[in-house]
Short mmCIF file of C-alpha atoms and ligand atoms in Angstrom, two decimals:
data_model
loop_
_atom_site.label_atom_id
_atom_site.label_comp_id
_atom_site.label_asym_id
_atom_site.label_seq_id
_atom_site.Cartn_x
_atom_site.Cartn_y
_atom_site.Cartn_z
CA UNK A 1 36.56 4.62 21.65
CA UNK A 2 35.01 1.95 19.68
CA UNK A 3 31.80 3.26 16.92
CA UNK A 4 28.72 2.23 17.92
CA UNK A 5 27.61 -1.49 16.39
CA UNK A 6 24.50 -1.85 14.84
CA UNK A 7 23.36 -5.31 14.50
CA UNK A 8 23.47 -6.33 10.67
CA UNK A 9 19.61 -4.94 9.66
CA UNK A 10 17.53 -8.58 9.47
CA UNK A 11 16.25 -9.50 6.45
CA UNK A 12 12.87 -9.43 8.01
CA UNK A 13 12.90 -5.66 8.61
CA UNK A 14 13.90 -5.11 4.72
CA UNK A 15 10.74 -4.76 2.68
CA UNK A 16 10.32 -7.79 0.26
CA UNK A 17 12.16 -7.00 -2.89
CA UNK A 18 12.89 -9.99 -4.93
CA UNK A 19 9.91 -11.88 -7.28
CA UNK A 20 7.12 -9.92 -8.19
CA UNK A 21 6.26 -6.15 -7.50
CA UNK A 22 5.15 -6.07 -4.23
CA UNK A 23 2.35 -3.33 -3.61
CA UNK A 24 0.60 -2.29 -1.07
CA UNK A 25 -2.91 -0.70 -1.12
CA UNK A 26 -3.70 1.39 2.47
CA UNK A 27 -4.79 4.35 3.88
CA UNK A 28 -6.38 4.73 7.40
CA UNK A 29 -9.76 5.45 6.48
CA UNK A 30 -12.65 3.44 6.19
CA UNK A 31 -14.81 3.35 2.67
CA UNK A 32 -12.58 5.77 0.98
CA UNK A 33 -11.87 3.55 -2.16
CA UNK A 34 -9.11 1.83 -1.41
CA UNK A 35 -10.69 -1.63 -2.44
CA UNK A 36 -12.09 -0.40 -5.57
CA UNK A 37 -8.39 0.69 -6.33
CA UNK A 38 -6.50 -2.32 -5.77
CA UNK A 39 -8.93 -3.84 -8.05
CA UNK A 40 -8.57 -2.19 -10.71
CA UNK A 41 -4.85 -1.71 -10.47
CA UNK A 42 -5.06 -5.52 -10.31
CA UNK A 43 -7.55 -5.57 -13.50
CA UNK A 44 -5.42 -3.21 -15.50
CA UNK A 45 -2.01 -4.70 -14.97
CA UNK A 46 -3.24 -8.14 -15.79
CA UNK A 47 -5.06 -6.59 -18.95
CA UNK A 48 -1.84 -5.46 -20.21
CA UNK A 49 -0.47 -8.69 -20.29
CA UNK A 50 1.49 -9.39 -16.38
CA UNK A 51 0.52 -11.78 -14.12
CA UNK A 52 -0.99 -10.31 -10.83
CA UNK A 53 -1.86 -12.01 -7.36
CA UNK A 54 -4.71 -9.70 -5.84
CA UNK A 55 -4.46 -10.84 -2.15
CA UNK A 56 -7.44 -9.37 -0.16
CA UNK A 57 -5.51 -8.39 3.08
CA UNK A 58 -8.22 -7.04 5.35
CA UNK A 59 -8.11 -9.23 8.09
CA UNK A 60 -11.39 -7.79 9.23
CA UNK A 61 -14.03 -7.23 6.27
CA UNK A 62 -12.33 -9.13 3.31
CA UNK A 63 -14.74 -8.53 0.56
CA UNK A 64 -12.37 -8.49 -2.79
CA UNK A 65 -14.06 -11.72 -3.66
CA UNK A 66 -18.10 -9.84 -3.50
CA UNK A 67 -16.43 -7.15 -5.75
CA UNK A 68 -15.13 -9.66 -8.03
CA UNK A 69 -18.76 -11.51 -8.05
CA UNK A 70 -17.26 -14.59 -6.25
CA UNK A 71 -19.90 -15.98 -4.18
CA UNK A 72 -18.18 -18.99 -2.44
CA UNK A 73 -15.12 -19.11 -0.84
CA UNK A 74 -13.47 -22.18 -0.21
CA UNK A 75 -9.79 -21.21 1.05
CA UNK A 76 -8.40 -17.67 2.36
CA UNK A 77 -5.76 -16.34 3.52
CA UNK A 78 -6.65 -17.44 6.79
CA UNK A 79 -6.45 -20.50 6.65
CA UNK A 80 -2.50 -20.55 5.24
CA UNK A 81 -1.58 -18.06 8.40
CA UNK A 82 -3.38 -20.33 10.75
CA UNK A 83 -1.59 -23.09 9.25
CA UNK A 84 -4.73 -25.33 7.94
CA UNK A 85 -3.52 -24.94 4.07
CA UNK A 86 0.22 -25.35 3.26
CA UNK A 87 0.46 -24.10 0.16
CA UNK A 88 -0.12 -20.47 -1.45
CA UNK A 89 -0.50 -21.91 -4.81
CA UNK A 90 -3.53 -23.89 -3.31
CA UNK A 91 -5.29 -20.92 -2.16
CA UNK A 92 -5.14 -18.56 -5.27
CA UNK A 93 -8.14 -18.98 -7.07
CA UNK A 94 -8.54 -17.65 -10.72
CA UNK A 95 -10.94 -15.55 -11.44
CA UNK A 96 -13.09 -14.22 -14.38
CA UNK A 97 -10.04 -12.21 -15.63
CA UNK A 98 -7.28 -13.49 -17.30
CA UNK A 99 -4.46 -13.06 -15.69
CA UNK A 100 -5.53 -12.22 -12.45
CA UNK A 101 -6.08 -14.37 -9.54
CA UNK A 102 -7.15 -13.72 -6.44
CA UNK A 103 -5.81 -15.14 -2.50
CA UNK A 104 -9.39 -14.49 -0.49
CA UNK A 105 -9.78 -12.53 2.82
CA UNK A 106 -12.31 -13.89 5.41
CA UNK A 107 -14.84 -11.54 7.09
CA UNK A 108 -15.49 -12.90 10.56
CA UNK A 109 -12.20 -13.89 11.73
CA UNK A 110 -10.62 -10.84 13.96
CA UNK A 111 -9.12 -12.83 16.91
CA UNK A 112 -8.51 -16.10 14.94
CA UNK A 113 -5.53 -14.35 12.42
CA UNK A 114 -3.88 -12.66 14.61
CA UNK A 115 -0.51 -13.70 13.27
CA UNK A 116 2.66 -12.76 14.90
CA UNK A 117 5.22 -10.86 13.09
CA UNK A 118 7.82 -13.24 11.86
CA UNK A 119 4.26 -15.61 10.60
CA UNK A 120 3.53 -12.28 8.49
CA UNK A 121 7.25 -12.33 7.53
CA UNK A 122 6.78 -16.04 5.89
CA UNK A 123 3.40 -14.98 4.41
CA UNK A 124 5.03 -12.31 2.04
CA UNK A 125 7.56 -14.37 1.15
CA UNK A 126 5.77 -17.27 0.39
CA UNK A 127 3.82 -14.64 -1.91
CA UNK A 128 6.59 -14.00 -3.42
CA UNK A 129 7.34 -17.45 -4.32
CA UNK A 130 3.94 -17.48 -6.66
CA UNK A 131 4.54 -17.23 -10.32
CA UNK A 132 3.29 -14.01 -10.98
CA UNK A 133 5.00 -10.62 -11.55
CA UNK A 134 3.01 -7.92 -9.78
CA UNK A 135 1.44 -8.61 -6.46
CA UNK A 136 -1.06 -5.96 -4.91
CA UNK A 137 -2.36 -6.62 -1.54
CA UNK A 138 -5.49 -4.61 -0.74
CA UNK A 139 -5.33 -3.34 3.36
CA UNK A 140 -8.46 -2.44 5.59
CA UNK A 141 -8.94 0.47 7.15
CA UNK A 142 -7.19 2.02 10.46
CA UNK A 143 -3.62 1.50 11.65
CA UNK A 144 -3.55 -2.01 13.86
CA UNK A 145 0.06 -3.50 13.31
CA UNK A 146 -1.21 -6.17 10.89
CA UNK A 147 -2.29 -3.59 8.39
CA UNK A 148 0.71 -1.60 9.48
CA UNK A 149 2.76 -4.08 8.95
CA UNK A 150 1.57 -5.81 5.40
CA UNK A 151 2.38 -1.87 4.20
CA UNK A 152 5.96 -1.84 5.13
CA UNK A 153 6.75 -4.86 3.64
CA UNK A 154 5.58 -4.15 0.38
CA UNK A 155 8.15 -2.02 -1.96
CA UNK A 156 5.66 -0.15 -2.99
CA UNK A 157 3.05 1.63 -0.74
CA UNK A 158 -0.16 3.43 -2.04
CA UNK A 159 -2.42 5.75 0.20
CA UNK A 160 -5.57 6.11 -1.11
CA UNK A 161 -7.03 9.23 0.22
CA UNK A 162 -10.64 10.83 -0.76
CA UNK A 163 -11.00 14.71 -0.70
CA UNK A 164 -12.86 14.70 2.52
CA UNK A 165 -10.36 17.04 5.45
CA UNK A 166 -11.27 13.85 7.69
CA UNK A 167 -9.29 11.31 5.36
CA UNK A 168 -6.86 13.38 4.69
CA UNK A 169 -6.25 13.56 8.30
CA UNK A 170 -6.50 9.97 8.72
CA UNK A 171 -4.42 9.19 5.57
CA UNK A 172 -1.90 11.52 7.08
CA UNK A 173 -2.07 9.52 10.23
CA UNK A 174 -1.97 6.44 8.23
CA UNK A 175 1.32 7.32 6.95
CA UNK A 176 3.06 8.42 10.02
CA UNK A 177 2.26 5.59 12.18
CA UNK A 178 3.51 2.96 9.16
CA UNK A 179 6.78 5.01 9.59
CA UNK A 180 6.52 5.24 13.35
CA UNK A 181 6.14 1.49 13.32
CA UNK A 182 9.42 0.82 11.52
CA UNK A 183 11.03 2.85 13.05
CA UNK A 184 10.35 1.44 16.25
CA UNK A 185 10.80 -1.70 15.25
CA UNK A 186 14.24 -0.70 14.65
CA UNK A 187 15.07 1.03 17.61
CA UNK A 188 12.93 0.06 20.19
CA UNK A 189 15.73 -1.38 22.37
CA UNK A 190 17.87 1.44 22.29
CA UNK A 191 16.84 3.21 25.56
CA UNK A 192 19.07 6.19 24.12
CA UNK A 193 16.70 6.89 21.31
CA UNK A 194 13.35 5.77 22.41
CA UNK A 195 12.81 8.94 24.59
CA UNK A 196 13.48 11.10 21.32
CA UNK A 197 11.13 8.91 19.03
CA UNK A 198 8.46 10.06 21.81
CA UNK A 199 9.50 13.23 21.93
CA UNK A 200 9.09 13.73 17.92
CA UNK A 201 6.37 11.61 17.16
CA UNK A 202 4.01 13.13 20.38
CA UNK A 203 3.64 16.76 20.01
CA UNK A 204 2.15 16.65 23.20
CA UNK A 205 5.43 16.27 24.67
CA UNK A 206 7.75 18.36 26.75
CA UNK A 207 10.44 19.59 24.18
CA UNK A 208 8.81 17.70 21.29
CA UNK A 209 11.21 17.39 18.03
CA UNK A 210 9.01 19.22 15.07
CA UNK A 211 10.14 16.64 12.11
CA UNK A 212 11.91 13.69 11.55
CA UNK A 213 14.87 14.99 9.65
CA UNK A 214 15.23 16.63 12.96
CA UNK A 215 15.09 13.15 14.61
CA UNK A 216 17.84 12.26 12.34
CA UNK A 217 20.17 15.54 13.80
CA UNK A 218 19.14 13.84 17.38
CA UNK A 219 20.00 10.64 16.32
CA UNK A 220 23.54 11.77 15.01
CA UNK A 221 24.47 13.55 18.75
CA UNK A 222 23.66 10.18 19.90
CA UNK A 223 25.37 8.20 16.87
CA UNK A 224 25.93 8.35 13.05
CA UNK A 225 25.07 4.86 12.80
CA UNK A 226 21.93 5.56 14.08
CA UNK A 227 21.12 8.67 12.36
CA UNK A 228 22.37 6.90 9.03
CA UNK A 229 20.15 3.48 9.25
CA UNK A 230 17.13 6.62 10.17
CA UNK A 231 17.57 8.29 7.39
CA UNK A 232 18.03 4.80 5.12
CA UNK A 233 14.44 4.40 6.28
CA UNK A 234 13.17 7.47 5.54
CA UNK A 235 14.59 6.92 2.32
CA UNK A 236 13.77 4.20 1.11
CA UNK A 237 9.60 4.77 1.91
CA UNK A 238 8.17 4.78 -1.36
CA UNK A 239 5.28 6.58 -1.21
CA UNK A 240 2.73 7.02 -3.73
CA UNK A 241 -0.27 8.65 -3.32
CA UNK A 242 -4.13 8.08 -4.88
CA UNK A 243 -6.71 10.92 -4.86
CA UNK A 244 -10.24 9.07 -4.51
CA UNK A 245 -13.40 9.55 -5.25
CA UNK A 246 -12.58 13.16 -7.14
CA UNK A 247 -15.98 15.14 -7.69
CA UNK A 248 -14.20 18.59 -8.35
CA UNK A 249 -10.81 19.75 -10.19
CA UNK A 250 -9.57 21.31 -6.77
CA UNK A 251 -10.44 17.91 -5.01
CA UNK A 252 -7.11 16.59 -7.34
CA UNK A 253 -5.15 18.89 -4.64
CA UNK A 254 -5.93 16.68 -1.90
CA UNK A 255 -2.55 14.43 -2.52
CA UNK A 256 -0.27 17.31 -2.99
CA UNK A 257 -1.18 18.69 0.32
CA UNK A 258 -0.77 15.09 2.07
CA UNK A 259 2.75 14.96 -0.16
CA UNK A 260 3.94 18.27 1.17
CA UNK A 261 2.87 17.82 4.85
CA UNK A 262 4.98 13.88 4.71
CA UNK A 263 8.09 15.83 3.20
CA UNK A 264 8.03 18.61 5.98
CA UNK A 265 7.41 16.56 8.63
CA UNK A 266 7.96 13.12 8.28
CA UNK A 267 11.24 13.69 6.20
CA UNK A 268 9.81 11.65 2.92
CA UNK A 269 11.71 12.46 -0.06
CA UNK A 270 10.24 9.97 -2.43
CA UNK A 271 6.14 10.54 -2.43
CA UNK A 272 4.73 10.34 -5.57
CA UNK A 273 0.96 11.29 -6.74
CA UNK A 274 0.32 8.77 -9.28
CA UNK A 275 -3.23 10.25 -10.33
CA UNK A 276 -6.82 10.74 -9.44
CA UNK A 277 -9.59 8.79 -9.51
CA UNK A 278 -13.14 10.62 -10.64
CA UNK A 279 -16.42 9.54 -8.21
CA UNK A 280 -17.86 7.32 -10.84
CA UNK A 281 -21.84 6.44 -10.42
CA UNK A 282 -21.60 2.95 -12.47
CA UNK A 283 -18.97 2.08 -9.72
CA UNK A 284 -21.15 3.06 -6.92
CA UNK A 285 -24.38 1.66 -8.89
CA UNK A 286 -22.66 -1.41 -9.52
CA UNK A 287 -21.38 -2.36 -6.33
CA UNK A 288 -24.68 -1.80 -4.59
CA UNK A 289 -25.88 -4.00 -6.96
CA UNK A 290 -23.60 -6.64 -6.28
CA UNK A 291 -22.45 -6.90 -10.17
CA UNK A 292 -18.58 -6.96 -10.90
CA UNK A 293 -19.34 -4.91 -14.27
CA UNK A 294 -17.48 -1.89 -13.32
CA UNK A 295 -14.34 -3.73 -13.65
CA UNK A 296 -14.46 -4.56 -17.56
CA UNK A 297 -16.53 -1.32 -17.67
CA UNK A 298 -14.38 0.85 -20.13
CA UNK A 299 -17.04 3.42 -21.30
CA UNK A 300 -16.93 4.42 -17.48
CA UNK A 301 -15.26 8.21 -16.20
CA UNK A 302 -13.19 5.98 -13.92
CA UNK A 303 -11.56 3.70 -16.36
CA UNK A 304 -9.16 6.02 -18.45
CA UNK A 305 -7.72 6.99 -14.99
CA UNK A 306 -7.12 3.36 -14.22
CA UNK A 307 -5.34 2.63 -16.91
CA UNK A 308 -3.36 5.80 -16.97
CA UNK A 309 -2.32 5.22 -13.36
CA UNK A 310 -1.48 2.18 -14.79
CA UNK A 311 0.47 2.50 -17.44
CA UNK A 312 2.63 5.32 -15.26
CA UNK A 313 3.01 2.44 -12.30
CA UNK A 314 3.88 -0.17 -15.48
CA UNK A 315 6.68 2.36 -17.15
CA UNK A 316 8.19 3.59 -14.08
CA UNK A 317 9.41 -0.47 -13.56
CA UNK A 318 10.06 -1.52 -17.15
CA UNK A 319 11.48 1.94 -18.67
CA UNK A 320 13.62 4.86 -18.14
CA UNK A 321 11.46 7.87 -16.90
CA UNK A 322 10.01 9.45 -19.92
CA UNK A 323 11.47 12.72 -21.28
CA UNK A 324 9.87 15.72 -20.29
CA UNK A 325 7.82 17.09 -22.76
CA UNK A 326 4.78 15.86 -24.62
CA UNK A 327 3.01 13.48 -22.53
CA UNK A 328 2.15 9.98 -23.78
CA UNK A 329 -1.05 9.76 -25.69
CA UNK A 330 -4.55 7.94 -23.59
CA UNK A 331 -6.47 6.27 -25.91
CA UNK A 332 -9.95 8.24 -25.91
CA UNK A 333 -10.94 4.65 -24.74
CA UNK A 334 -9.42 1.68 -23.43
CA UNK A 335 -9.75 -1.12 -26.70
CA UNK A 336 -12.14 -3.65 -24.97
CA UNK A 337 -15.34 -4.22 -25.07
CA UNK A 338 -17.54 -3.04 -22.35
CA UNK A 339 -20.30 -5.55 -20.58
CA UNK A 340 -20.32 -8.15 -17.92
CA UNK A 341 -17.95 -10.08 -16.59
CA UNK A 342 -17.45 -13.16 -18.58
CA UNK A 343 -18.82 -16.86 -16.86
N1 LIG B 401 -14.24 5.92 -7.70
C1 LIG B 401 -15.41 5.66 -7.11
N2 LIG B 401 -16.56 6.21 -7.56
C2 LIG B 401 -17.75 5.98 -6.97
N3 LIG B 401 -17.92 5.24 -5.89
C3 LIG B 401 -16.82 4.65 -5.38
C4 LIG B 401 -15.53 4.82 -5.95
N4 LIG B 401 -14.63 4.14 -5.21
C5 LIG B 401 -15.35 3.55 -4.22
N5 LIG B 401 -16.66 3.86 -4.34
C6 LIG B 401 -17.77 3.48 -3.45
O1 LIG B 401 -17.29 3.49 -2.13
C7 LIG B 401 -17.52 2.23 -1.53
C8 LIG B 401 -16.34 1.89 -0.66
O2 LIG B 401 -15.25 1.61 -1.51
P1 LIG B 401 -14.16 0.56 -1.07
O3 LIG B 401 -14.78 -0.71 -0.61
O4 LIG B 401 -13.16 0.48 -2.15
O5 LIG B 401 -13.55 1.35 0.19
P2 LIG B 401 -12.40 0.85 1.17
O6 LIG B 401 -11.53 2.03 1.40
O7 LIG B 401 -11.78 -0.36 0.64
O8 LIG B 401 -13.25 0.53 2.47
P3 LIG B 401 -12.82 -0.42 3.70
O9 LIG B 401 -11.85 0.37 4.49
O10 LIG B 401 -14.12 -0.62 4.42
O11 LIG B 401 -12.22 -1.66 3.15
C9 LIG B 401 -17.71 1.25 -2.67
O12 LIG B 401 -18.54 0.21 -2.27
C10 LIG B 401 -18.32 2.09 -3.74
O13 LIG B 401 -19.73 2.13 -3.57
MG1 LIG B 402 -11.57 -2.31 1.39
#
């Protein structure tokens, strides 16, 4: 008998991997601090000398640019997936930072970019045709296929969770329904292993399958090929994890439990934390004063975590993993000057 033929995997189903970093900022729910992340990952990259692309993905309630202290908004991303603006390049503005510039959401426009797939496809890699070597694309909130979507292409993928149980249920849900999307998207047409992916990904279902590495056994009674492009998936989900908002040493748990519950049951091998992020007042003070300070702020509790998180992100692409053993040094604080945003 003949093995089973899997059509060669299309580039479009590969996340992006050439050009810059590609990372993803997400996490289900609304408000937890996802946007205040990507910024600063953004700020903190570009501070240690890389050029970064902030592109404010939230098709719904793009406000990267209020954050930032940008008042008006000429171009967004809009307007390059509805096809009005050719050109990428033409649409990332620079901002106050050097370094970092910044491709603008638009509030106001659910229905109008509502791009198909293979249009979201084109997007990331014309983004990865700008001249810049770390891209971070900051998501909304809940798990429509756009947001879905802009996650899995990105290498990189960083769920921002705050200590609440109800975001780490979301952010948990988050997660599974990015992986749930790809792999449907694989194997949607294979009326041999779409009953299974129902049967393991609703528990409400007669004989459901309790984890995906047990999808993978089902797959391999149907095919190897099948269970061995799963598992290639499951694989190859980089998953790193952000504790938000942190008022409490036992709040830092919060990612551990959302990284064992994704290795039980959604078969992820590779979920990293990559730190925690205090609740800092000047952040909160600052953005309901509508002043970008907090960014440059370096006297603040939040900004040593920043650039921690930052410097582990940095060295995990450029370097070896460290030896185990003494940790590298923080600086008490980061050397810059605290203040306003410049202009
Ligand atoms: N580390 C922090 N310390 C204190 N307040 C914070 C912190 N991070 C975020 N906030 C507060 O929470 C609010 C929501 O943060 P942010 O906009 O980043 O959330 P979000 O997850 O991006 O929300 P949305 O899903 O609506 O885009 C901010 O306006 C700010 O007031
Ligand atoms: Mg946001």
């Amino acid at each position: 008998m003949n093995p089973v033929q899997l059509k060669p995997r299309q580039a479009d189903m590969k996340p992006v991997g050439r050009g810059p970093r590609l990372w993803a900022v997400g996490g289900g729910k609304g408000g937890v601090g996802k946007s205040i992340v990507a910024l600063n990952l953004a700020y903190w990259i570009a501070r240690l000398g890389h050029r970064v692309v902030l592109v404010d993905a939230d098709l719904g309630g793009a406000n990267l640019h209020t954050l930032l202290g940008i008042k008006f908004v000429h171009h967004t991303l809009a307007d390059y997936l509805d096809r009005k603006i050719s050109s990428l390049d033409k649409i990332a503005i620079d901002t106050p930072i050097p370094g970092l510039r910044l491709i603008c959401g638009a509030s106001d426009i659910v229905g109008l970019a509502n791009p198909q797939y293979a249009r979201k496809v084109r997007l990331m890699r014309a983004l990865e045709e700008l001249d810049v070597e770390h891209m971070i694309l900051d998501l909304g909130a809940g798990t429509d296929f756009n947001t879905l979507d802009f996650f899995l292409l990105c290498t990189y993928k960083i769920a921002v969770i705050s200590p609440q149980p109800t975001s780490l249920q979301n952010g948990y849900g988050f997660i599974k329904s990015a992986l749930y999307r790809a792999i449907n998207r694989e194997f949607s047409r294979n009326t041999r292993l779409t009953p299974l992916i129902r049967r393991s990904s609703d528990p409400n279902t007669d004989n459901p399958i309790a984890t995906l590495d047990d999808l993978v056994k089902h797959f391999a009674d149907v095919d190897r090929v099948y269970s061995d492009r799963l598992q290639e998936i499951l694989d190859t989900f980089n998953l790193f994890i952000i504790n938000s908002m942190i008022r409490r040493p036992k709040d830092r748990r919060s990612a551990d439990i959302i990284r064992t519950v994704c290795q039980k049951y959604l078969g992820l091998k590779q979920v990293t934390t990559l730190g925690s992020i205090p609740f800092d007042p000047q952040i909160d003070d600052c953005v309901n004063r509508m002043s970008p300070a907090f960014i440059t702020n370096s006297g603040s509790v939040s900004a040593p975590e920043f650039y921690s998180l930052v410097n582990t992100i940095i060295r995990r692409e450029e370097k070896p993993p460290p030896l185990p053993g003494k940790p590298t040094p923080l600086p008490e604080k980061p050397a810059m000057a605290d203040g306003e945003l410049p202009g």
